[in-house]
mmCIF file of C-alpha atoms and ligand atoms in Angstrom:
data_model
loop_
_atom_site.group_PDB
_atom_site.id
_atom_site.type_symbol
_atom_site.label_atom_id
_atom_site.label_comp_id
_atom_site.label_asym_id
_atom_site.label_seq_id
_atom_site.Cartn_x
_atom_site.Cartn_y
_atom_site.Cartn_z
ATOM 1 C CA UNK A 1 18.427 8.177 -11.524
ATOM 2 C CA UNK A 2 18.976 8.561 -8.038
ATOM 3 C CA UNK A 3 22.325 6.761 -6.553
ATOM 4 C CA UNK A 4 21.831 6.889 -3.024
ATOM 5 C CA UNK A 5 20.998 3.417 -1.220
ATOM 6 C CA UNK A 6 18.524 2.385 1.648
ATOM 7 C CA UNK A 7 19.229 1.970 5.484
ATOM 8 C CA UNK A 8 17.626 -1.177 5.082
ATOM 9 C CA UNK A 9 18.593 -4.604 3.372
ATOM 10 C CA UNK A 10 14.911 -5.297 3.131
ATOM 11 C CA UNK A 11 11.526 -3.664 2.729
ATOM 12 C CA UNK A 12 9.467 -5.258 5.754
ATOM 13 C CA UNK A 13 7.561 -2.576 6.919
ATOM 14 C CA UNK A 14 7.372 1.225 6.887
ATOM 15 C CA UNK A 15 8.592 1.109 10.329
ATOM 16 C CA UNK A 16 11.782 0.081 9.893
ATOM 17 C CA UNK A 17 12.226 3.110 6.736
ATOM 18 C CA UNK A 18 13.825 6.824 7.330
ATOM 19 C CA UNK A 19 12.155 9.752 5.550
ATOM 20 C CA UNK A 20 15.313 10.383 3.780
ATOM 21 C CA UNK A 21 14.608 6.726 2.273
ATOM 22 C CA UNK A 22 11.549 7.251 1.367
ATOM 23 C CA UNK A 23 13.003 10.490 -0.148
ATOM 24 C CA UNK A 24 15.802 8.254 -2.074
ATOM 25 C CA UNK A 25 12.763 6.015 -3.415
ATOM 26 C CA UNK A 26 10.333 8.734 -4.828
ATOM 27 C CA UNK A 27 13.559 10.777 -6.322
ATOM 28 C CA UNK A 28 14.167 7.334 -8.214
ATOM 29 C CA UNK A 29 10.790 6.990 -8.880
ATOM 30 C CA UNK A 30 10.468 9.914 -10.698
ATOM 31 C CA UNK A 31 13.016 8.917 -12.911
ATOM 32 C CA UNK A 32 11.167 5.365 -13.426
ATOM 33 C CA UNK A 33 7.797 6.802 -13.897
ATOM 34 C CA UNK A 34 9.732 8.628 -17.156
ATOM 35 C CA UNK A 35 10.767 5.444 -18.508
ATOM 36 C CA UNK A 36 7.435 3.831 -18.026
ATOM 37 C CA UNK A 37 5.882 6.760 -20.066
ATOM 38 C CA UNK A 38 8.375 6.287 -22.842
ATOM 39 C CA UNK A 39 7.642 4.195 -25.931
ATOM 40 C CA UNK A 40 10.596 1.636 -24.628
ATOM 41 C CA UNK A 41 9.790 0.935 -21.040
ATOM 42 C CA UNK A 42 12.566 -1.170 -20.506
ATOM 43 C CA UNK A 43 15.833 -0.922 -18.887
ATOM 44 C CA UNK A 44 18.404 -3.182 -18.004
ATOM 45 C CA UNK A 45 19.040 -2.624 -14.151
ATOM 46 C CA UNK A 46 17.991 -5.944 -13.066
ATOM 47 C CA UNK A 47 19.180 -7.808 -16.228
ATOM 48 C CA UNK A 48 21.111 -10.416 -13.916
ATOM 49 C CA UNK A 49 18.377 -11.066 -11.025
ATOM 50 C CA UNK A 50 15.743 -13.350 -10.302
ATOM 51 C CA UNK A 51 12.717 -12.332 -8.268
ATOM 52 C CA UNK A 52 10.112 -14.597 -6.922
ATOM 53 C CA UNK A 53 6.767 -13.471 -6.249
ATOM 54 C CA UNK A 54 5.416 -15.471 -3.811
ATOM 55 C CA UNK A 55 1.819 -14.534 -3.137
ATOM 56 C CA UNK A 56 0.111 -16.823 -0.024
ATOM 57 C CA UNK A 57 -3.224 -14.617 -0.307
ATOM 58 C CA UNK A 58 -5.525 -12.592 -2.778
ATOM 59 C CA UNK A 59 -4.395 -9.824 -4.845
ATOM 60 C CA UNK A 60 -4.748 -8.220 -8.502
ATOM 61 C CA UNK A 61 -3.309 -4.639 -8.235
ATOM 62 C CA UNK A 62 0.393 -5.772 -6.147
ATOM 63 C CA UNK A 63 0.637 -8.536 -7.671
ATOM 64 C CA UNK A 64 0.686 -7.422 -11.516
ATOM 65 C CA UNK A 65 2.200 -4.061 -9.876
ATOM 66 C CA UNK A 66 5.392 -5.831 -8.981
ATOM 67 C CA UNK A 67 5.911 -8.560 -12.075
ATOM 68 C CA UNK A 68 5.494 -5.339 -14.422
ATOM 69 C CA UNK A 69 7.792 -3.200 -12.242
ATOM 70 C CA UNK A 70 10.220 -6.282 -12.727
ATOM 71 C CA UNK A 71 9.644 -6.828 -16.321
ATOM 72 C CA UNK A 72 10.208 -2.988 -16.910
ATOM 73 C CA UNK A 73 13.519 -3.762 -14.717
ATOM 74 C CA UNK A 74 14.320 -6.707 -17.224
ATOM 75 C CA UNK A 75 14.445 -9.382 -14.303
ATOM 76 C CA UNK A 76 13.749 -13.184 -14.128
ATOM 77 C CA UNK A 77 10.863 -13.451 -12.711
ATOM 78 C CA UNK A 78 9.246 -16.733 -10.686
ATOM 79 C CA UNK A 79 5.840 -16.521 -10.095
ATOM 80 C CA UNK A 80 4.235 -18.669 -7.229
ATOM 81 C CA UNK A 81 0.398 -18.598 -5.601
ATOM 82 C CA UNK A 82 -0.424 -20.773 -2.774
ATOM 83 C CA UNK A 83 -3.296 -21.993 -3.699
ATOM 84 C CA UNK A 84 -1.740 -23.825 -6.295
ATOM 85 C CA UNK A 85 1.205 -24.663 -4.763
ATOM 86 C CA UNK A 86 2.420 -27.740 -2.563
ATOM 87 C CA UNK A 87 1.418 -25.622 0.781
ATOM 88 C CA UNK A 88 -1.780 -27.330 0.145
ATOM 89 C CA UNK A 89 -0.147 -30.577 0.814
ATOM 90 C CA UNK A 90 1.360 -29.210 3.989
ATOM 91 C CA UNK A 91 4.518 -27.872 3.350
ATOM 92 C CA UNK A 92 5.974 -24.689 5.672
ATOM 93 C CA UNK A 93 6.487 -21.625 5.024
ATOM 94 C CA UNK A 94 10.282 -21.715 5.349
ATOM 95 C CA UNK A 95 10.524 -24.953 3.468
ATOM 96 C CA UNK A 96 8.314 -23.885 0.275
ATOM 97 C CA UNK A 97 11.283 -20.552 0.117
ATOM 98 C CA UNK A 98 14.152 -22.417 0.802
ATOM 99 C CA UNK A 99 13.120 -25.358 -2.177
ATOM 100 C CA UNK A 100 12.180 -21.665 -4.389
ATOM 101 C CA UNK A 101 15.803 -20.371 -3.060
ATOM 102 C CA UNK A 102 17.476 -23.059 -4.188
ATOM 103 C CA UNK A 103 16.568 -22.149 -7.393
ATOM 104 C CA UNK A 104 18.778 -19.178 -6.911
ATOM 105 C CA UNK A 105 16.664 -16.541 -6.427
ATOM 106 C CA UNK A 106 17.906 -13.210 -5.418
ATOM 107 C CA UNK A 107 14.885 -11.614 -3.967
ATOM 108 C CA UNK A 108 11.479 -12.273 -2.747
ATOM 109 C CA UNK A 109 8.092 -10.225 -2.925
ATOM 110 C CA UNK A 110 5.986 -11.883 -0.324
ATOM 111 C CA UNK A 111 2.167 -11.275 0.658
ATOM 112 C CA UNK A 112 0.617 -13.225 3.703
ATOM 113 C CA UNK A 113 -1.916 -13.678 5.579
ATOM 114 C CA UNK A 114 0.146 -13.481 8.781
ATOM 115 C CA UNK A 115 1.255 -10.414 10.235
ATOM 116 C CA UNK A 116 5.556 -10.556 10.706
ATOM 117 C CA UNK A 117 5.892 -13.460 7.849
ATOM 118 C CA UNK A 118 7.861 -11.422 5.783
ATOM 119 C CA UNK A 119 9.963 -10.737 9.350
ATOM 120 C CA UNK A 120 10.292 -14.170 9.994
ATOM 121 C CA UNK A 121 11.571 -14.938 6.808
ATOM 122 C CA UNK A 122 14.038 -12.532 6.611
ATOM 123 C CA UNK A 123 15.788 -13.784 9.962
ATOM 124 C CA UNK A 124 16.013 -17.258 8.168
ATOM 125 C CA UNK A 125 16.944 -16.812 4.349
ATOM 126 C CA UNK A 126 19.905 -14.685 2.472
ATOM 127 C CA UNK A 127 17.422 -13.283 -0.329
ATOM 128 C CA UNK A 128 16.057 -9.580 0.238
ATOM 129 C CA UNK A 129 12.682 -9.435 1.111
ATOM 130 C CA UNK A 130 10.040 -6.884 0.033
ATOM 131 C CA UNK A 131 6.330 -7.218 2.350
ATOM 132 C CA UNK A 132 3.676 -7.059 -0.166
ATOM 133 C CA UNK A 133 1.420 -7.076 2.559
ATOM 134 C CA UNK A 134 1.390 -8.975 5.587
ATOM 135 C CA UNK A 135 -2.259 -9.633 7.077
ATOM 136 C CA UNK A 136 -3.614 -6.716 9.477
ATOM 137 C CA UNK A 137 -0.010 -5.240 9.523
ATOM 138 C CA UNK A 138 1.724 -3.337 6.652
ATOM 139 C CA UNK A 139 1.672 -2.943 3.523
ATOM 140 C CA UNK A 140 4.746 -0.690 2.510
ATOM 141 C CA UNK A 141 4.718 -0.195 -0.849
ATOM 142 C CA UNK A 142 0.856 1.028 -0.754
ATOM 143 C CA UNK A 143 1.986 3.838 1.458
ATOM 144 C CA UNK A 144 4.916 4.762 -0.692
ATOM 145 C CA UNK A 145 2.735 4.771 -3.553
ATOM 146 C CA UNK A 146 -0.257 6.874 -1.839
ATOM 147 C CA UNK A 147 2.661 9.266 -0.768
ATOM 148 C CA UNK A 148 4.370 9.439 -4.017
ATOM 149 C CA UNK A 149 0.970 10.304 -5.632
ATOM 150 C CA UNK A 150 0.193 12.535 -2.670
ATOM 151 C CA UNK A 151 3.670 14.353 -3.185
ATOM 152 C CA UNK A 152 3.186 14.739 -7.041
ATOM 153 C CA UNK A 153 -0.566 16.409 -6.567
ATOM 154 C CA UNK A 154 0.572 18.926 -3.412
ATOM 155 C CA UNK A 155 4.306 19.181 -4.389
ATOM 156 C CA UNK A 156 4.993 18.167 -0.634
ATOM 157 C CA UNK A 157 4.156 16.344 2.426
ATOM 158 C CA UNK A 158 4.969 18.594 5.248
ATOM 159 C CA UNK A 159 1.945 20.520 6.788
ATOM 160 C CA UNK A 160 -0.609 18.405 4.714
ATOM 161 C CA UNK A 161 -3.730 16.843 6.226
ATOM 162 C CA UNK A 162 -4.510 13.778 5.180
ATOM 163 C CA UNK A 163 -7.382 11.790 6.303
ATOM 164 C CA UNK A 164 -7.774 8.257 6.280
ATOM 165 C CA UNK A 165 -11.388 6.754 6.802
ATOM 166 C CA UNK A 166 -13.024 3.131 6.949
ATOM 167 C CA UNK A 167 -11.630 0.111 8.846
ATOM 168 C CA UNK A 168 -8.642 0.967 10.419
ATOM 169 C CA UNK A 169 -8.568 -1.857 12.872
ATOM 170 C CA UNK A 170 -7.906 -4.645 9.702
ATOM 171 C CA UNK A 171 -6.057 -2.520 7.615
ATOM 172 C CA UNK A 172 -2.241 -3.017 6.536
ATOM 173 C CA UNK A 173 -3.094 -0.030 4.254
ATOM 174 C CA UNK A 174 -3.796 2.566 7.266
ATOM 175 C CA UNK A 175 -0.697 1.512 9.557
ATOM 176 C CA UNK A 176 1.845 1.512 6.766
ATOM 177 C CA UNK A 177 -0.003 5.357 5.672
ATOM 178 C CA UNK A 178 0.264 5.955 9.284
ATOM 179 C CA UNK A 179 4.055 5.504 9.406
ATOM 180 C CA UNK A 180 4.992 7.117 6.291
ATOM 181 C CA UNK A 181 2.662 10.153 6.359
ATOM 182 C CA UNK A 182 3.818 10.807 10.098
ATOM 183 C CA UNK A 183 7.772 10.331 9.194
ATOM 184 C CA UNK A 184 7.133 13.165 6.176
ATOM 185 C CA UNK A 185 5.971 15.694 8.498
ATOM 186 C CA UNK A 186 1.779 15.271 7.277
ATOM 187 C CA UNK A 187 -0.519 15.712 9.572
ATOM 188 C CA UNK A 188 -2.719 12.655 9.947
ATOM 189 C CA UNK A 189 -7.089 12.130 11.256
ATOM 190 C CA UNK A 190 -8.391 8.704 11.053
ATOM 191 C CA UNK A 191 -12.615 8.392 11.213
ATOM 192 C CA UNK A 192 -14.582 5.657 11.276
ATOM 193 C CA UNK A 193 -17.353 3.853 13.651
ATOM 194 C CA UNK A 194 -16.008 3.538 17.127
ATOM 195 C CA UNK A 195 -15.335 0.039 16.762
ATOM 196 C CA UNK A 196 -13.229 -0.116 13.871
ATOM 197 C CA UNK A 197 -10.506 2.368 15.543
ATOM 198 C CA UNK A 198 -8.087 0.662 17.872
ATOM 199 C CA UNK A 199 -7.477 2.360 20.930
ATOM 200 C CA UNK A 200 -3.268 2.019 19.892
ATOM 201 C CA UNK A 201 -4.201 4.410 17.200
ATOM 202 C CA UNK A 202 -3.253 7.583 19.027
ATOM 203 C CA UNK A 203 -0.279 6.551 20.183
ATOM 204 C CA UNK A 204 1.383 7.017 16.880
ATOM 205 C CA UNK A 205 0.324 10.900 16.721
ATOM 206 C CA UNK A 206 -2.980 10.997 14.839
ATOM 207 C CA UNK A 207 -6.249 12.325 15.445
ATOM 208 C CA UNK A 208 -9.650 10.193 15.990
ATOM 209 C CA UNK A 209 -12.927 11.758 14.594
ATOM 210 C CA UNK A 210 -16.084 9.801 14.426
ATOM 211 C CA UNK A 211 -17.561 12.149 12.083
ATOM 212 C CA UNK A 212 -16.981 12.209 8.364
ATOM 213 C CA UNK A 213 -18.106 15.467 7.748
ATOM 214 C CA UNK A 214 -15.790 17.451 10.467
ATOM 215 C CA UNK A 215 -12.812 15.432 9.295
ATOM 216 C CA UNK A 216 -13.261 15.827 5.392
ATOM 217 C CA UNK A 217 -13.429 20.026 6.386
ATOM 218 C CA UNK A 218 -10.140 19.438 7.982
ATOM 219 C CA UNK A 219 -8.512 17.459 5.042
ATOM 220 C CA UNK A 220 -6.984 18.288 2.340
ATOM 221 C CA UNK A 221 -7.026 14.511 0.946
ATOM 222 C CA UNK A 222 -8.781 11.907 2.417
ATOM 223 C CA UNK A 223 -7.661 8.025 1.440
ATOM 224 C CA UNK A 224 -10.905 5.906 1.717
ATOM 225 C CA UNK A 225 -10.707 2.323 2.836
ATOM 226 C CA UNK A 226 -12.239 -0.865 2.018
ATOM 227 C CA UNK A 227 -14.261 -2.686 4.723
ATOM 228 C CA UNK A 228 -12.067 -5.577 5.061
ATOM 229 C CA UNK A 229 -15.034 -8.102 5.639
ATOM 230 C CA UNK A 230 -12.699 -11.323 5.647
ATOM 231 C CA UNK A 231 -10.840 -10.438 8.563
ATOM 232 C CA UNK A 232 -13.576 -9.667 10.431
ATOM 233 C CA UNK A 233 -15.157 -12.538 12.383
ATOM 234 C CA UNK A 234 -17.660 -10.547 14.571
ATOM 235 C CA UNK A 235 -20.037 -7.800 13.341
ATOM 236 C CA UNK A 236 -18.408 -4.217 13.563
ATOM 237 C CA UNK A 237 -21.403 -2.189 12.626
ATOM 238 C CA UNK A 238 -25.333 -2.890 12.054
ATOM 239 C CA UNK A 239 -25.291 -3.187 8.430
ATOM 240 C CA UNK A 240 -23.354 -1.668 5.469
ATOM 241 C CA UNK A 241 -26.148 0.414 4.858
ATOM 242 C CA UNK A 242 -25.931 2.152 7.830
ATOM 243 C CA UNK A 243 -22.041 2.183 7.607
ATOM 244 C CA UNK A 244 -22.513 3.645 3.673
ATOM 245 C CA UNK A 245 -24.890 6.778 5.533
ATOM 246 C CA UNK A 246 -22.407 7.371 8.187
ATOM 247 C CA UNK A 247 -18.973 7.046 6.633
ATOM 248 C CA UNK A 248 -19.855 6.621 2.522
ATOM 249 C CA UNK A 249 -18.164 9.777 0.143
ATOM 250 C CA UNK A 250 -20.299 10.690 -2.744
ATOM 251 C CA UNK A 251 -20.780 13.098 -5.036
ATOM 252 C CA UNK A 252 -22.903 15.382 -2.892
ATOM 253 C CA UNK A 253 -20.706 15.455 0.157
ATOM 254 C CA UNK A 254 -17.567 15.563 -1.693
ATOM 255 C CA UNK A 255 -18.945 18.703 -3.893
ATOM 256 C CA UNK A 256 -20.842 20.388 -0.624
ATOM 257 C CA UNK A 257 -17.021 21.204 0.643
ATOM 258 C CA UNK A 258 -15.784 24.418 0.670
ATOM 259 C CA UNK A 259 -12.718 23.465 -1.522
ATOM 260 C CA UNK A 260 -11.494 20.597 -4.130
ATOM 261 C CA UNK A 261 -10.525 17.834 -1.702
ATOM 262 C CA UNK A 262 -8.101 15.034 -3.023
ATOM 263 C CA UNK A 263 -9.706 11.667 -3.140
ATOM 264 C CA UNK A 264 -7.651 8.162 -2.918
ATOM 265 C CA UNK A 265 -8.578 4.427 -2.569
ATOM 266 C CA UNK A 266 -5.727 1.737 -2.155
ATOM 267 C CA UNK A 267 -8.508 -0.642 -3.930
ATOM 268 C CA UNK A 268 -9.744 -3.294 -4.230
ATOM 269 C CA UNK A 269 -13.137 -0.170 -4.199
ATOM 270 C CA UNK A 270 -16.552 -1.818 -3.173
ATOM 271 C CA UNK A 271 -18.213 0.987 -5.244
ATOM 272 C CA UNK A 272 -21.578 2.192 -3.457
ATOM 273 C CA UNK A 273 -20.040 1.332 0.269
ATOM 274 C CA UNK A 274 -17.454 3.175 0.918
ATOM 275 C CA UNK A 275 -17.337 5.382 -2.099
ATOM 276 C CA UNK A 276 -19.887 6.033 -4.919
ATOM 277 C CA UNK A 277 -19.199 5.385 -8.641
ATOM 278 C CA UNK A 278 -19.070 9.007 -9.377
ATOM 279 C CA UNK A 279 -16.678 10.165 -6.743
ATOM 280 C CA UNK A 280 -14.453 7.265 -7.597
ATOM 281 C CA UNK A 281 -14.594 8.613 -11.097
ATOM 282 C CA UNK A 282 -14.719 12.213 -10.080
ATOM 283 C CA UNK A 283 -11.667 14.421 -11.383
ATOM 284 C CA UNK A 284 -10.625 14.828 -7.899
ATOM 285 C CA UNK A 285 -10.263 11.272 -7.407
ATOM 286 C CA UNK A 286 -6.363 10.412 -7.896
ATOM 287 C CA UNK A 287 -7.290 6.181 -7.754
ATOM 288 C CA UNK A 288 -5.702 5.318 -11.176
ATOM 289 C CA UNK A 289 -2.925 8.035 -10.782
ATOM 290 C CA UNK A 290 -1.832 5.837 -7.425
ATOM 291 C CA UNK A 291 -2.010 2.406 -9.202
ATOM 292 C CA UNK A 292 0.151 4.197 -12.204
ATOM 293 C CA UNK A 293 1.918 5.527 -9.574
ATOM 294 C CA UNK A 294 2.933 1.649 -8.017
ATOM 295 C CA UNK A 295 4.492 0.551 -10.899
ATOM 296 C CA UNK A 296 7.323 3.399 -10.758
ATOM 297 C CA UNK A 297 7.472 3.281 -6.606
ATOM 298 C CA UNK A 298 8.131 -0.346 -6.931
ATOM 299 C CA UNK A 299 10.651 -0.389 -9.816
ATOM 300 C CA UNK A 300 12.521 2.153 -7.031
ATOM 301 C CA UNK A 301 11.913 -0.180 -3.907
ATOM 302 C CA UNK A 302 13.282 -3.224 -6.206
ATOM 303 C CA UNK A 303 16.241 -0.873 -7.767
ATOM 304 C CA UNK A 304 17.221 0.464 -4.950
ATOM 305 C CA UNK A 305 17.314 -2.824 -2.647
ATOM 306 C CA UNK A 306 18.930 -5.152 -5.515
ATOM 307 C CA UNK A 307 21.814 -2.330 -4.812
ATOM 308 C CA UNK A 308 21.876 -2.231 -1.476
ATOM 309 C CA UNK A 309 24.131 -4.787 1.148
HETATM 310 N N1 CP B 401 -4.170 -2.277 -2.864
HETATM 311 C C1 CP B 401 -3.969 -3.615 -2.865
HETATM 312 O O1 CP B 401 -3.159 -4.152 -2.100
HETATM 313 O O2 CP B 401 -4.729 -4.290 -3.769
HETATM 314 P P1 CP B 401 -4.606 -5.861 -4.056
HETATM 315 O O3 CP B 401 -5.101 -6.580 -2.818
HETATM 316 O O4 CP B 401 -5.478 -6.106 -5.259
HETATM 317 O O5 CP B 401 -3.170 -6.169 -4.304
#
């Protein structure tokens, strides 16, 4: 297991990581994903710290990602969800993690629907804080995870093109890729309908292409994204239809390239939108390798911060 520490007290944001972090967390993930693949997946790193998942919006895959990571970690674990919590009845956010804090908790694994709440908090209480996704903004552990995976298909990072395609105006997913890809030396193409790529976007060193079909002959992986209808309170696009013909992957246009290109999906997948059954199920789809993948990435992040000042 890797000894080295992180620059960083907390986990807010990919921004805020080095490569050679993100190095130190998929060196100890490797060693993780070992244990998890042993018949006793337990060890007793965290045998002396509670963690409170405190989850303030939807989720299935980060969620039971992090309380097995923590289980596998052998730590305390408090589980909270806002909608049945007393935020209902008002209370802040500071308030509802100082009265979990005072329960002596030593770190906190937060998702939001507000971009910077993990930020916020982490001016205001001791505990270390790990973003498990904060609205539109980042979502850090996805992009380690999509890396890791990415780095145990190709062997590296460095010279790779990677595409991401859907909605990357809503998506926590495709800034948090964004950062990490770019800091590993990947080369990195977003495509998608005009509207859904912010004009920001190539200020952080990636391509725009509006065209699936020149940018999946460019790639050699491509992470497909979710239309993230909830955050969107105009219409985009003319129907999901059309958005299915112009930016869907399936099995014909996946197979009609030239060589075996590397499918991922940070899920939740709306199967038949932005990817078909069969190339979500296609052996070059990598989709449950990533969410094996999270559980060993965030036993690192957890490891590694619980050790760190
Ligand atoms: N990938 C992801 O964040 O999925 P959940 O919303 O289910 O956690």
């Amino acid at each position: 297991m890797a000894e080295a520490l992180l620059s960083t007290p907390h986990l807010l944001g990919i921004k805020q990581v080095t490569a050679e972090d993100m190095e130190t967390i998929f060196k100890t993930a490797d060693g993780f994903k070992d244990v998890i693949n042993r018949p006793i997946k337990k060890v007793p790193s965290l045998r002396d710290m509670t963690v409170a998942n405190l989850f303030f919006e939807n989720s299935t895959r980060t969620r039971i990602s992090f309380e097995l990571a923590e289980k596998r970690l052998s730590a305390d674990i408090v589980n909270f969800s806002a909608s049945t919590s007393s935020v209902k009845k008002g209370e802040t956010l500071l308030d509802t993690v100082n009265n979990i804090l005072a329960m002596k908790v030593d770190m906190v694994v937060m998702r939001h629907p507000h971009p910077g709440a993990c930020v916020y908090l982490s001016r205001h209480i001791e505990a270390k804080i790990i973003n498990a996704g904060d609205g539109a903004h980042e979502h850090p552990t996805q992009a380690l995870l999509d890396c890791f995976s990415l780095r145990e298909k190709f062997g590296h990072l460095k010279g790779l093109n990677v595409a991401i395609v859907g909605d990357i105006l809503h998506s926590r997913v495709a800034l948090s890729n964004i950062f990490a890809l770019k800091k590993l030396g990947a080369n990195v193409r977003v495509c998608g309908p005009p509207t859904l790529i912010p004009t920001f976007i190539k200020s952080l060193g990636v391509e725009v292409d509006y065209n699936l079909k020149s940018t999946l002959d460019w790639a050699d992986a491509v992470n497909m994204l979710r239309i993230q209808l909830e955050r969107q309170e105009i219409r985009y696009f003319p129907s999901l239809r059309e958005y299915t013909m112009l930016y869907g992957l399936d099995r014909e246009l996946l197979e009609s390239l030239d060589k075996k290109l590397v499918v991922l999906h940070p899920g939740p997948i709306n199967r038949g939108v932005e990817i078909s059954s069969e190339v979500a199920d296609h052996e070059q789809s990598i989709i449950l390798d990533q969410v094996e993948n999270g559980v060993a990435v965030r036993m690192a992040v957890l490891y590694l911060l619980a050790g760190s000042n």
